Coordinates of C-alpha atoms in Angstrom, one line a residue:
M1 CA 57.1 -3.0 7.1
T2 CA 55.5 -1.4 10.2
G3 CA 52.5 -0.2 7.9
L4 CA 51.7 -3.9 7.1
I5 CA 52.2 -5.1 10.7
R6 CA 49.4 -2.5 11.4
L7 CA 47.1 -3.4 8.8
R8 CA 47.3 -6.8 9.7
G9 CA 46.6 -6.1 13.4
Q10 CA 43.4 -4.0 12.0
I11 CA 42.2 -7.1 9.9
T12 CA 42.8 -9.3 13.2
R13 CA 40.9 -7.0 15.4
L14 CA 38.0 -6.9 12.7
L15 CA 37.6 -10.9 12.5
Q16 CA 37.6 -10.9 16.1
S17 CA 35.1 -8.1 16.6
R18 CA 31.6 -9.2 17.7
N19 CA 29.8 -7.3 14.8
F20 CA 32.2 -8.7 12.1
V21 CA 29.8 -11.7 11.1
P22 CA 26.2 -9.6 11.5
L23 CA 28.0 -7.0 9.0
I24 CA 29.0 -9.7 6.7
M25 CA 25.5 -11.4 6.5
V26 CA 24.0 -8.0 6.4
C27 CA 25.9 -7.4 3.1
I28 CA 25.2 -10.9 2.0
M29 CA 21.5 -10.5 1.9
A30 CA 21.9 -6.9 0.7
I31 CA 23.6 -8.2 -2.4
L32 CA 20.9 -11.0 -2.7
V33 CA 17.7 -9.2 -2.4
I34 CA 18.3 -5.6 -1.9
V35 CA 20.8 -4.6 -4.7
P36 CA 18.7 -6.5 -7.8
L37 CA 15.4 -4.8 -6.5
L38 CA 17.1 -1.5 -6.6
R39 CA 18.2 -2.3 -10.0
I40 CA 15.1 -2.8 -11.1
V41 CA 13.7 0.8 -9.6
Q42 CA 16.6 2.2 -11.2
I43 CA 15.9 0.8 -14.7
S44 CA 12.1 2.2 -14.2
L45 CA 13.6 5.7 -13.6
T46 CA 15.7 5.7 -16.9
P47 CA 14.1 7.4 -20.0
D48 CA 12.9 4.2 -21.1
G49 CA 11.6 3.3 -17.7
L50 CA 9.5 6.4 -17.5
A51 CA 8.1 5.8 -20.7
A52 CA 7.0 2.3 -20.0
W53 CA 5.7 3.6 -16.6
A54 CA 3.5 5.9 -18.6
A55 CA 2.8 2.9 -21.3
V56 CA 1.7 0.6 -18.4
T57 CA -0.4 3.1 -16.2
N58 CA -1.7 6.0 -18.6
S59 CA -2.0 5.2 -22.4
R60 CA -4.3 3.4 -24.6
L61 CA -2.5 0.3 -23.9
S62 CA -3.0 0.6 -20.2
P63 CA -6.0 -1.7 -20.0
N64 CA -4.4 -4.7 -21.4
L65 CA -1.3 -4.2 -19.8
L66 CA -2.3 -3.3 -16.3
W67 CA -5.7 -2.6 -15.4
K68 CA -7.3 -5.9 -17.0
P69 CA -4.5 -7.8 -15.5
I70 CA -4.5 -6.3 -11.9
T71 CA -8.1 -6.7 -11.8
N72 CA -8.2 -10.6 -12.6
T73 CA -5.4 -11.0 -10.2
M74 CA -7.4 -9.3 -7.3
I75 CA -10.4 -11.2 -8.0
L76 CA -8.5 -14.3 -8.0
G77 CA -6.7 -13.5 -4.8
A78 CA -9.9 -12.4 -3.0
C79 CA -11.8 -15.7 -4.3
V80 CA -9.0 -18.0 -3.7
A81 CA -8.5 -16.5 0.0
T82 CA -12.0 -16.7 0.6
G83 CA -12.4 -20.3 -0.8
C84 CA -9.4 -21.6 0.9
L85 CA -10.6 -20.2 4.6
L86 CA -13.8 -21.9 4.0
L87 CA -12.3 -25.5 2.7
G88 CA -9.2 -25.0 5.3
G89 CA -11.2 -23.8 8.1
F90 CA -14.1 -26.7 7.8
L91 CA -11.3 -29.4 7.8
A92 CA -9.4 -27.8 10.4
W93 CA -12.6 -27.6 12.6
L94 CA -13.2 -30.9 11.7
V95 CA -9.8 -32.7 12.7
V96 CA -9.0 -30.4 15.4
L97 CA -12.3 -29.8 17.4
T98 CA -14.6 -32.8 16.7
D99 CA -14.7 -36.5 17.4
V100 CA -14.9 -37.6 13.4
P101 CA -13.1 -40.9 12.6
F102 CA -9.6 -41.2 11.6
R103 CA -8.7 -37.5 12.8
R104 CA -4.7 -38.0 11.8
F105 CA -5.6 -39.5 8.4
L106 CA -7.7 -36.7 7.5
G107 CA -4.9 -34.3 8.8
I108 CA -2.2 -36.0 6.3
L109 CA -4.8 -35.6 3.5
S110 CA -5.8 -32.2 4.4
M111 CA -1.8 -31.2 3.7
L112 CA -1.2 -33.2 0.6
P113 CA -2.2 -30.7 -2.1
F114 CA 0.3 -28.2 -1.0
M115 CA 2.8 -30.8 -1.6
I116 CA 1.8 -31.2 -5.3
P117 CA 2.7 -28.5 -8.2
S118 CA 0.0 -25.9 -8.5
F119 CA 0.6 -27.1 -12.4
A120 CA -0.2 -30.7 -11.9
A121 CA -3.7 -29.7 -10.9
A122 CA -3.8 -27.3 -13.8
L123 CA -2.7 -29.9 -16.5
A124 CA -5.5 -32.4 -14.9
W125 CA -8.0 -29.7 -15.5
G126 CA -7.1 -29.4 -19.1
T127 CA -6.8 -33.1 -19.5
L128 CA -10.3 -33.4 -18.6
F129 CA -12.3 -30.4 -19.6
R130 CA -10.2 -29.0 -22.2
N131 CA -12.7 -28.1 -25.4
D132 CA -11.8 -27.8 -29.0
R133 CA -11.8 -23.8 -29.0
L134 CA -7.9 -23.5 -29.4
G135 CA -7.6 -26.6 -31.7
G136 CA -5.1 -29.5 -30.8
Q137 CA -6.6 -32.6 -28.7
P138 CA -9.6 -32.0 -27.0
G139 CA -10.2 -33.1 -23.3
Y140 CA -11.4 -36.2 -21.9
F141 CA -15.1 -35.2 -21.8
A142 CA -15.1 -33.0 -25.0
A143 CA -13.4 -36.1 -27.2
N144 CA -16.4 -38.4 -25.7
G145 CA -19.2 -36.2 -26.9
I146 CA -19.8 -34.1 -23.6
S147 CA -20.1 -30.3 -24.7
I148 CA -17.6 -28.3 -22.5
P149 CA -18.4 -24.7 -22.4
D150 CA -15.6 -22.2 -22.8
W151 CA -16.0 -20.6 -19.0
L152 CA -15.3 -24.1 -17.8
A153 CA -12.4 -25.2 -19.7
W154 CA -10.5 -21.8 -19.9
G155 CA -10.4 -18.6 -18.0
L156 CA -11.1 -17.3 -14.7
L157 CA -13.4 -20.0 -13.2
P158 CA -10.8 -23.2 -13.9
T159 CA -7.7 -21.2 -12.8
L160 CA -10.0 -20.2 -9.3
I161 CA -10.6 -23.7 -8.9
V162 CA -7.4 -25.1 -9.6
L163 CA -5.8 -22.1 -7.1
V164 CA -8.3 -23.2 -4.0
A165 CA -7.4 -26.7 -4.8
H166 CA -3.9 -26.3 -4.2
Y167 CA -3.6 -23.4 -1.5
Y168 CA -6.3 -24.6 0.9
S169 CA -4.0 -27.0 2.4
L170 CA -1.9 -23.8 3.6
A171 CA -4.8 -22.0 5.3
Y172 CA -5.8 -25.5 6.9
T173 CA -2.4 -25.7 8.5
M174 CA -2.4 -22.5 10.0
I175 CA -5.9 -22.3 10.9
A176 CA -5.5 -26.0 12.6
A177 CA -2.4 -24.6 14.6
G178 CA -4.8 -21.8 15.6
L179 CA -7.8 -24.2 16.9
S180 CA -5.2 -26.4 18.6
S181 CA -4.5 -23.6 21.3
V182 CA -8.3 -23.0 22.1
S183 CA -8.5 -24.7 25.6
A184 CA -11.3 -26.7 26.7
D185 CA -11.5 -24.6 29.8
L186 CA -13.0 -22.1 27.7
V187 CA -15.6 -24.0 26.0
E188 CA -17.0 -25.9 29.0
S189 CA -17.3 -22.6 31.0
A190 CA -19.4 -21.1 28.4
E191 CA -21.5 -24.7 28.2
M192 CA -21.9 -24.4 31.9
A193 CA -23.3 -20.8 31.4
G194 CA -25.9 -21.7 29.1
A195 CA -24.4 -20.7 25.6
K196 CA -25.3 -22.4 22.5
K197 CA -22.8 -23.7 20.2
S198 CA -23.4 -21.2 17.5
R199 CA -22.4 -18.7 20.5
I200 CA -19.4 -20.8 21.6
L201 CA -18.0 -20.8 17.9
F202 CA -18.9 -17.0 17.0
G203 CA -18.2 -15.7 20.3
I204 CA -15.2 -17.9 21.6
I205 CA -13.8 -19.9 18.8
L206 CA -13.6 -17.6 16.1
P207 CA -12.2 -14.4 17.9
V208 CA -9.4 -16.8 19.5
V209 CA -8.5 -18.0 15.9
T210 CA -8.9 -14.9 14.3
P211 CA -5.1 -13.9 13.9
A212 CA -4.6 -17.5 12.1
L213 CA -7.7 -16.8 9.7
V214 CA -6.1 -13.6 8.9
A215 CA -2.7 -14.9 8.4
G216 CA -4.1 -17.6 6.5
G217 CA -6.2 -15.7 4.1
M218 CA -3.5 -12.9 3.3
L219 CA -0.7 -15.9 2.6
T220 CA -3.4 -17.6 0.3
F221 CA -4.1 -14.5 -1.6
A222 CA -0.7 -13.8 -2.0
G223 CA 0.3 -17.0 -3.5
A224 CA -2.6 -17.0 -5.8
V225 CA -1.6 -13.4 -7.0
S226 CA 1.9 -14.2 -7.8
N227 CA 0.9 -17.5 -9.0
F228 CA 2.1 -18.2 -12.5
A229 CA 1.5 -21.8 -13.7
A230 CA -2.6 -21.9 -13.4
P231 CA -3.4 -18.8 -15.0
A232 CA -0.5 -19.4 -18.0
L233 CA -1.9 -22.8 -18.6
L234 CA -5.9 -22.1 -18.1
G235 CA -6.1 -18.4 -18.6
A236 CA -3.4 -17.0 -21.1
P237 CA -4.7 -19.3 -24.2
V238 CA -8.0 -17.2 -23.9
R239 CA -6.2 -13.9 -23.4
M240 CA -7.3 -13.7 -19.4
Q241 CA -4.1 -12.2 -18.0
T242 CA -2.8 -11.6 -14.6
L243 CA 0.2 -9.6 -13.7
S244 CA 2.5 -12.5 -13.4
T245 CA 1.5 -13.9 -16.8
R246 CA 1.8 -10.2 -17.9
I247 CA 5.4 -9.9 -16.7
Y248 CA 6.3 -12.8 -18.3
G249 CA 4.8 -11.7 -21.6
M250 CA 6.6 -8.4 -21.6
V251 CA 10.1 -9.9 -20.6
Q252 CA 9.7 -13.0 -23.3
T253 CA 8.7 -10.5 -26.0
G254 CA 11.9 -7.7 -25.2
N255 CA 9.6 -5.2 -23.4
I256 CA 12.0 -5.3 -20.6
E257 CA 11.2 -2.3 -18.9
R258 CA 7.5 -2.8 -19.0
G259 CA 7.8 -6.2 -17.4
Y260 CA 10.1 -4.4 -14.7
V261 CA 7.4 -1.8 -14.1
L262 CA 4.8 -4.6 -13.7
A263 CA 7.2 -6.5 -11.2
L264 CA 7.5 -3.6 -9.0
I265 CA 3.7 -3.4 -9.1
L266 CA 3.2 -6.8 -8.0
I267 CA 5.9 -6.8 -5.6
L268 CA 4.1 -3.4 -4.0
A269 CA 0.8 -5.3 -4.0
A270 CA 2.2 -8.7 -2.4
A271 CA 4.2 -6.7 0.4
A272 CA 1.4 -4.4 1.1
L273 CA -0.9 -7.1 1.7
L274 CA 1.6 -9.2 3.4
F275 CA 2.5 -6.4 5.9
F276 CA -1.0 -5.7 6.5
S277 CA -1.8 -8.8 7.7
D278 CA 1.3 -9.0 10.0
R279 CA 0.2 -5.8 11.6
L280 CA -3.3 -6.8 12.0
V281 CA -2.2 -10.2 13.6
L282 CA 0.3 -8.4 15.6
G283 CA -2.1 -5.6 16.8
R284 CA -4.5 -8.5 18.5
K285 CA -2.8 -9.2 21.5
A286 CA -5.9 -9.8 23.6
F287 CA -6.6 -13.2 23.4
T288 CA -4.0 -15.0 25.6
T289 CA -5.1 -19.0 25.7
V290 CA -2.0 -20.6 26.2
T291 CA -1.0 -20.5 29.9
G292 CA 1.5 -22.5 32.6
K293 CA -1.6 -24.8 33.1
G294 CA -1.7 -28.1 31.2
A295 CA -4.3 -27.5 28.4
R296 CA -6.7 -30.2 26.8
T297 CA -8.8 -29.9 23.6
K298 CA -12.5 -29.8 23.6
R299 CA -14.0 -32.0 21.1
F300 CA -17.7 -31.5 19.9
A301 CA -19.6 -34.7 19.4
L302 CA -21.2 -34.8 15.7
G303 CA -23.5 -37.6 16.4
I304 CA -25.0 -38.8 13.5
W305 CA -22.7 -36.5 11.3
R306 CA -19.6 -38.2 12.0
W307 CA -19.4 -40.5 9.2
P308 CA -21.0 -38.0 6.4
L309 CA -18.8 -35.5 7.3
F310 CA -15.9 -38.1 7.4
V311 CA -16.8 -39.0 3.7
T312 CA -17.2 -35.1 2.5
A313 CA -13.4 -34.7 3.9
V314 CA -12.0 -37.6 2.2
A315 CA -14.0 -37.2 -0.9
L316 CA -12.7 -33.2 -0.9
G317 CA -9.0 -34.5 -0.4
M318 CA -9.4 -37.2 -2.9
M319 CA -10.6 -34.8 -5.5
T320 CA -7.7 -32.4 -4.7
T321 CA -4.5 -35.1 -4.6
V322 CA -5.5 -38.7 -5.8
I323 CA -8.0 -38.0 -8.6
P324 CA -5.6 -35.2 -10.5
V325 CA -2.6 -37.8 -10.0
L326 CA -4.5 -40.8 -11.7
V327 CA -5.8 -38.7 -14.4
L328 CA -2.1 -37.3 -15.2
F329 CA -1.0 -41.0 -15.0
A330 CA -3.7 -42.3 -17.2
S331 CA -3.1 -39.6 -19.5
S332 CA 0.6 -40.1 -20.0
M333 CA -0.3 -43.9 -20.7
A334 CA -3.1 -43.0 -23.1
E335 CA -2.9 -42.6 -27.1
Q336 CA -5.6 -40.3 -27.7
S337 CA -7.0 -37.8 -24.9
G338 CA -10.6 -39.3 -25.4
G339 CA -9.6 -42.6 -24.3
L340 CA -8.3 -42.0 -21.0
F341 CA -8.5 -45.6 -19.4
S342 CA -8.2 -47.5 -22.5
N343 CA -5.4 -48.5 -25.2
W344 CA -2.3 -47.6 -22.9
T345 CA 1.1 -47.5 -24.1
L346 CA 4.4 -47.0 -22.7
H347 CA 5.4 -44.9 -25.7
F348 CA 5.3 -41.6 -23.8
W349 CA 7.5 -43.0 -21.3
I350 CA 10.2 -45.0 -22.9
G351 CA 9.1 -45.5 -26.7
P352 CA 11.6 -45.1 -29.4
A353 CA 11.6 -42.2 -31.8
G354 CA 10.3 -42.3 -35.3
T355 CA 6.7 -43.9 -34.8
D356 CA 3.3 -42.7 -35.7
L357 CA 2.4 -41.7 -32.1
A358 CA 3.5 -38.1 -30.6
E359 CA 4.6 -37.0 -34.3
G360 CA 7.6 -39.2 -34.2
Q361 CA 9.1 -38.1 -30.5
A362 CA 10.3 -40.6 -28.2
G363 CA 9.3 -41.3 -24.8
I364 CA 10.7 -39.1 -21.8
F365 CA 13.2 -41.5 -20.7
R366 CA 14.7 -42.1 -24.3
D367 CA 15.1 -38.2 -25.1
S368 CA 18.7 -37.0 -23.8
I369 CA 17.4 -33.5 -23.3
L370 CA 14.6 -34.6 -21.0
L371 CA 16.9 -36.9 -19.1
G372 CA 19.3 -34.1 -18.9
S373 CA 16.7 -31.9 -17.3
I374 CA 16.0 -34.7 -14.5
M375 CA 19.9 -34.4 -13.8
T376 CA 19.9 -30.7 -14.0
T377 CA 16.5 -30.5 -11.8
I378 CA 18.2 -32.6 -8.9
R379 CA 21.4 -30.9 -9.2
L380 CA 19.8 -27.5 -8.7
G381 CA 17.7 -28.7 -5.8
L382 CA 20.6 -30.0 -4.2
T383 CA 22.8 -27.1 -5.1
V384 CA 20.2 -24.7 -3.9
A385 CA 19.4 -26.7 -0.8
G386 CA 23.1 -26.4 0.1
T387 CA 24.0 -23.1 -0.6
T388 CA 20.5 -21.8 1.4
M389 CA 21.0 -24.1 4.2
L390 CA 24.8 -23.0 4.9
V391 CA 24.0 -19.2 4.4
G392 CA 20.6 -19.4 6.5
L393 CA 22.3 -21.3 9.2
V394 CA 24.8 -18.7 9.8
I395 CA 22.1 -16.0 9.5
A396 CA 19.9 -17.7 11.8
H397 CA 22.7 -18.1 14.4
T398 CA 23.4 -14.4 13.8
I399 CA 20.0 -13.3 14.6
V400 CA 19.5 -15.7 17.5
R401 CA 22.9 -14.5 19.2
Y402 CA 22.6 -11.0 18.5
K403 CA 18.9 -10.8 19.1
G404 CA 17.8 -7.3 20.2
T405 CA 20.7 -5.5 18.9
F406 CA 20.5 -3.2 15.5
L407 CA 22.5 -5.5 13.4
G408 CA 20.6 -8.6 14.5
N409 CA 17.1 -6.8 13.8
T410 CA 18.4 -5.5 10.5
L411 CA 19.2 -9.0 9.5
S412 CA 16.3 -10.4 10.5
Q413 CA 14.1 -8.2 8.5
L414 CA 16.5 -8.4 5.4
A415 CA 16.0 -12.4 5.9
F416 CA 12.3 -12.5 5.4
L417 CA 12.2 -9.9 2.8
P418 CA 11.9 -12.5 0.2
L419 CA 8.5 -13.4 1.6
F420 CA 7.1 -10.1 0.2
I421 CA 8.6 -10.5 -3.3
P422 CA 6.7 -12.9 -5.6
S423 CA 8.9 -15.4 -7.3
I424 CA 8.5 -14.3 -11.1
A425 CA 9.2 -10.7 -9.8
M426 CA 12.3 -12.1 -8.1
A427 CA 13.3 -13.4 -11.4
A428 CA 12.5 -10.3 -13.2
A429 CA 15.2 -8.6 -10.7
Y430 CA 17.9 -11.0 -11.2
I431 CA 17.5 -10.5 -14.6
A432 CA 17.9 -6.9 -14.2
M433 CA 20.9 -7.4 -12.3
Y434 CA 22.7 -9.9 -13.8
G435 CA 21.4 -10.0 -17.6
T436 CA 24.1 -8.1 -18.6
S437 CA 27.8 -7.7 -17.5
M438 CA 28.6 -5.0 -15.1
G439 CA 32.4 -4.4 -14.8
P440 CA 34.3 -7.5 -13.7
I441 CA 31.0 -9.3 -13.2
P442 CA 30.0 -11.2 -16.5
A443 CA 26.7 -11.4 -17.8
L444 CA 24.9 -14.5 -16.0
Y445 CA 21.4 -14.8 -18.0
G446 CA 20.8 -18.5 -19.0
T447 CA 23.3 -20.0 -16.7
F448 CA 23.0 -22.5 -13.8
T449 CA 24.7 -19.7 -11.5
L450 CA 21.7 -17.2 -12.1
L451 CA 19.1 -20.2 -11.0
V452 CA 21.1 -20.8 -8.2
L453 CA 21.5 -17.2 -7.0
A454 CA 18.0 -16.5 -7.4
A455 CA 16.7 -19.5 -5.7
T456 CA 18.9 -19.1 -2.8
A457 CA 17.7 -15.2 -2.3
N458 CA 14.0 -16.6 -3.0
L459 CA 14.1 -19.5 -0.5
M460 CA 16.2 -17.8 2.1
P461 CA 13.4 -17.2 4.7
Y462 CA 12.5 -21.0 4.8
A463 CA 16.2 -21.9 5.6
V464 CA 16.5 -19.1 8.3
Q465 CA 13.0 -19.9 9.8
S466 CA 14.2 -23.6 10.0
G467 CA 17.5 -22.8 11.4
R468 CA 16.1 -20.3 13.7
A469 CA 13.7 -23.2 15.4
V470 CA 16.8 -25.6 15.8
L471 CA 19.3 -23.1 17.1
S472 CA 16.8 -21.6 19.7
Q473 CA 16.9 -25.0 21.4
I474 CA 20.9 -24.7 21.5
S475 CA 22.2 -23.3 24.9
S476 CA 24.6 -20.0 24.1
D477 CA 26.6 -21.4 27.2
I478 CA 28.2 -24.0 25.0
E479 CA 29.6 -21.7 22.8
E480 CA 30.6 -19.2 25.1
S481 CA 32.6 -21.8 27.1
A482 CA 34.2 -22.9 23.3
R483 CA 35.0 -19.2 23.1
M484 CA 36.6 -18.8 26.3
T485 CA 39.1 -21.8 25.7
G486 CA 39.8 -19.9 22.4
A487 CA 38.1 -21.3 19.8
G488 CA 37.3 -19.1 16.8
P489 CA 33.9 -18.4 15.2
I490 CA 34.5 -20.8 12.3
R491 CA 35.7 -23.7 14.6
R492 CA 32.6 -23.2 17.0
M493 CA 30.1 -23.0 14.0
T494 CA 31.5 -26.3 12.1
E495 CA 32.5 -28.3 15.6
I496 CA 29.5 -27.2 17.9
V497 CA 26.5 -25.6 16.2
L498 CA 26.8 -27.6 13.1
P499 CA 26.8 -30.9 14.8
L500 CA 24.2 -30.2 17.2
A501 CA 21.7 -28.9 14.5
V502 CA 22.6 -31.1 11.6
R503 CA 19.5 -33.1 11.9
G504 CA 17.1 -29.9 11.6
I505 CA 19.4 -28.4 8.8
L506 CA 19.0 -31.3 6.8
A507 CA 15.1 -31.5 7.2
G508 CA 14.9 -27.6 6.1
G509 CA 17.5 -28.5 3.2
I510 CA 15.0 -31.0 1.9
L511 CA 12.1 -28.8 2.0
V512 CA 14.0 -26.1 -0.1
F513 CA 14.6 -29.1 -2.3
I514 CA 11.0 -29.8 -2.7
K515 CA 10.0 -26.2 -3.2
I516 CA 12.9 -25.4 -6.0
V517 CA 12.0 -28.9 -7.9
R518 CA 8.4 -27.8 -8.2
D519 CA 8.5 -24.2 -8.8
L520 CA 7.8 -22.7 -12.4
S521 CA 7.4 -19.1 -11.3
L522 CA 11.1 -18.4 -10.2
V523 CA 12.4 -20.6 -13.1
V524 CA 10.2 -19.5 -16.2
L525 CA 12.1 -16.0 -16.9
L526 CA 15.5 -17.7 -16.1
F527 CA 15.1 -20.8 -18.0
S528 CA 17.3 -21.4 -21.1
S529 CA 18.5 -24.2 -23.4
T530 CA 21.7 -24.8 -21.5
T531 CA 19.8 -25.1 -18.1
P532 CA 16.7 -27.3 -18.6
V533 CA 14.5 -27.9 -15.7
L534 CA 11.5 -30.3 -15.4
S535 CA 9.0 -27.8 -14.6
M536 CA 9.8 -25.8 -17.4
M537 CA 9.8 -28.7 -19.8
A538 CA 6.5 -29.7 -18.9
F539 CA 5.4 -26.2 -19.3
N540 CA 6.7 -26.1 -22.9
Y541 CA 5.1 -29.2 -23.6
A542 CA 1.6 -28.2 -22.6
G543 CA 1.9 -25.2 -24.5
L544 CA 2.7 -27.3 -27.7
G545 CA -0.2 -29.5 -26.9
F546 CA 1.8 -32.6 -26.2
M547 CA -0.3 -33.2 -22.8
Q548 CA 0.9 -36.9 -22.4
F549 CA 4.6 -35.7 -22.4
A550 CA 3.7 -32.8 -20.1
N551 CA 1.9 -35.1 -17.7
A552 CA 4.6 -37.5 -17.5
I553 CA 7.1 -35.3 -16.7
T554 CA 4.9 -33.9 -13.9
L555 CA 4.5 -37.0 -12.5
V556 CA 8.3 -37.3 -12.5
I557 CA 8.4 -34.0 -10.4
L558 CA 5.6 -35.2 -8.0
V559 CA 7.7 -38.8 -7.5
I560 CA 10.9 -36.6 -6.4
C561 CA 8.7 -34.4 -4.3
L562 CA 7.3 -37.1 -2.5
I563 CA 10.2 -38.9 -1.7
A564 CA 11.7 -35.9 -0.4
S565 CA 8.5 -35.6 1.7
A566 CA 8.6 -39.0 2.9
L567 CA 12.7 -38.2 4.0
V568 CA 11.0 -34.8 5.6
Y569 CA 8.5 -36.8 7.6
L570 CA 11.0 -39.7 8.9
M571 CA 13.7 -37.3 9.6
Q572 CA 11.3 -34.9 11.6
N573 CA 10.3 -38.0 13.6
K574 CA 13.9 -38.8 14.4
I575 CA 14.2 -35.3 15.5
Q576 CA 11.2 -34.6 17.8
G577 CA 11.1 -38.5 18.6
W578 CA 10.7 -37.4 22.3
K579 CA 7.4 -35.8 21.5
S580 CA 6.0 -39.6 21.0
A581 CA 7.8 -41.0 23.8

């Protein structure tokens, strides 16, 4: 009896310990992120894993397994980063530093491409430019007698164009934020000293925004090298492989160890690039432009170029957002790819089975499997948003309240570690960890639970960042007062922190919802017949040549994402309404 009382007292002291919550959160993040990665490393060091290392890096198969894919991956990453910086930088300069008309409209238009799934642009490209090299229905131009060369229909160039069109809005967002900090005092001082506009641009503005340029370039590089959808749809059919498509191919064909080796190489490459960009940005501390004085932005007069540049920016936004969506819609209504804008039918949406169209398949809203995939996708999005934001709130609260401590810093590093891990590599890690049973833990491969766990780990940085942004505005004095009155940590969290942060948490949750609903790289390895999701169904239909079905499903995904984006916009207006007051 005495021992039981002593044990109860130790448990009570542990629960009341200041370090109890941080330790639990560190353990949770280790289970979600570190343990699956260690499992990949462990498998790669087994005899079969070492043989896979040799086959991948130093054998007759190495050129096809590693060197050609990694070369294509690096070329794509470098070219996409360059293109995104040029397009995003041009739009950011136009919106932030010039007197171009309708700047707010251009700003919204410039951010929209990142809201659209990357495979939507890839599908739209194939709908227009696909030739008859691989059989099946040709694209719109080829069906109407216009010869499309292979280099334009398939391979590196169309993949590059699609990825630039998708990621340049990310570069725009970062560069625009950097340009907004350029004080008018700096520019006006240079003008008073007689500096020319080119001298101001290269001598003042570019050095100030260099951290944003570096960060934007590296993030778009990392996004391009880890992207699966565009290379799979436009490159893989002509054997243009990247590391992400090679990982998928190895795992799907049963070469698990080789897939894990490629996943480790991809993780190391992405982590090295992001770490390098982070060090480079942190190392540039000489440009302090935000001071205690009120700052204003100097806008350059464009003169006769105001409207031509406005038209150019609108055309760029239309080509990367509106036109792909219109092409997808027209394709989902057209009987043949050569008649996108004639002989429309609703068969691919609501048509019955057994007709002459689509080899007798029913429309997507009459297909029970597809209807189930819509519900599974929404359920996955809601579940992941809920779990991610719940755990992310506690982690963010711990990081904010234990800032500067060893446990707080360790938790902060672990929480943002998934940013260094491409989605398809994260999926491979979870297959390695939970693909087979281990002791009391059953095999989870192909289950909804594994999708939720992998997505929660993959999207945790977004939840933590959202939570930190909200919690940093809540004074710790409120919690301290509650603690002094005897309120425990759970009561303080549920009755004080959560009500105060609920709007920000919901906004972050919707963002997580959007990302998992449109994601393909993560679910492509974890998908099964029992867990059908919309992105994978669209990918499978595209692979089978049923472009109308693939495009229709993509539009459903897009509608779900846009509705969620609208909710985010409305919610942010309510949360930050004081800024417009």
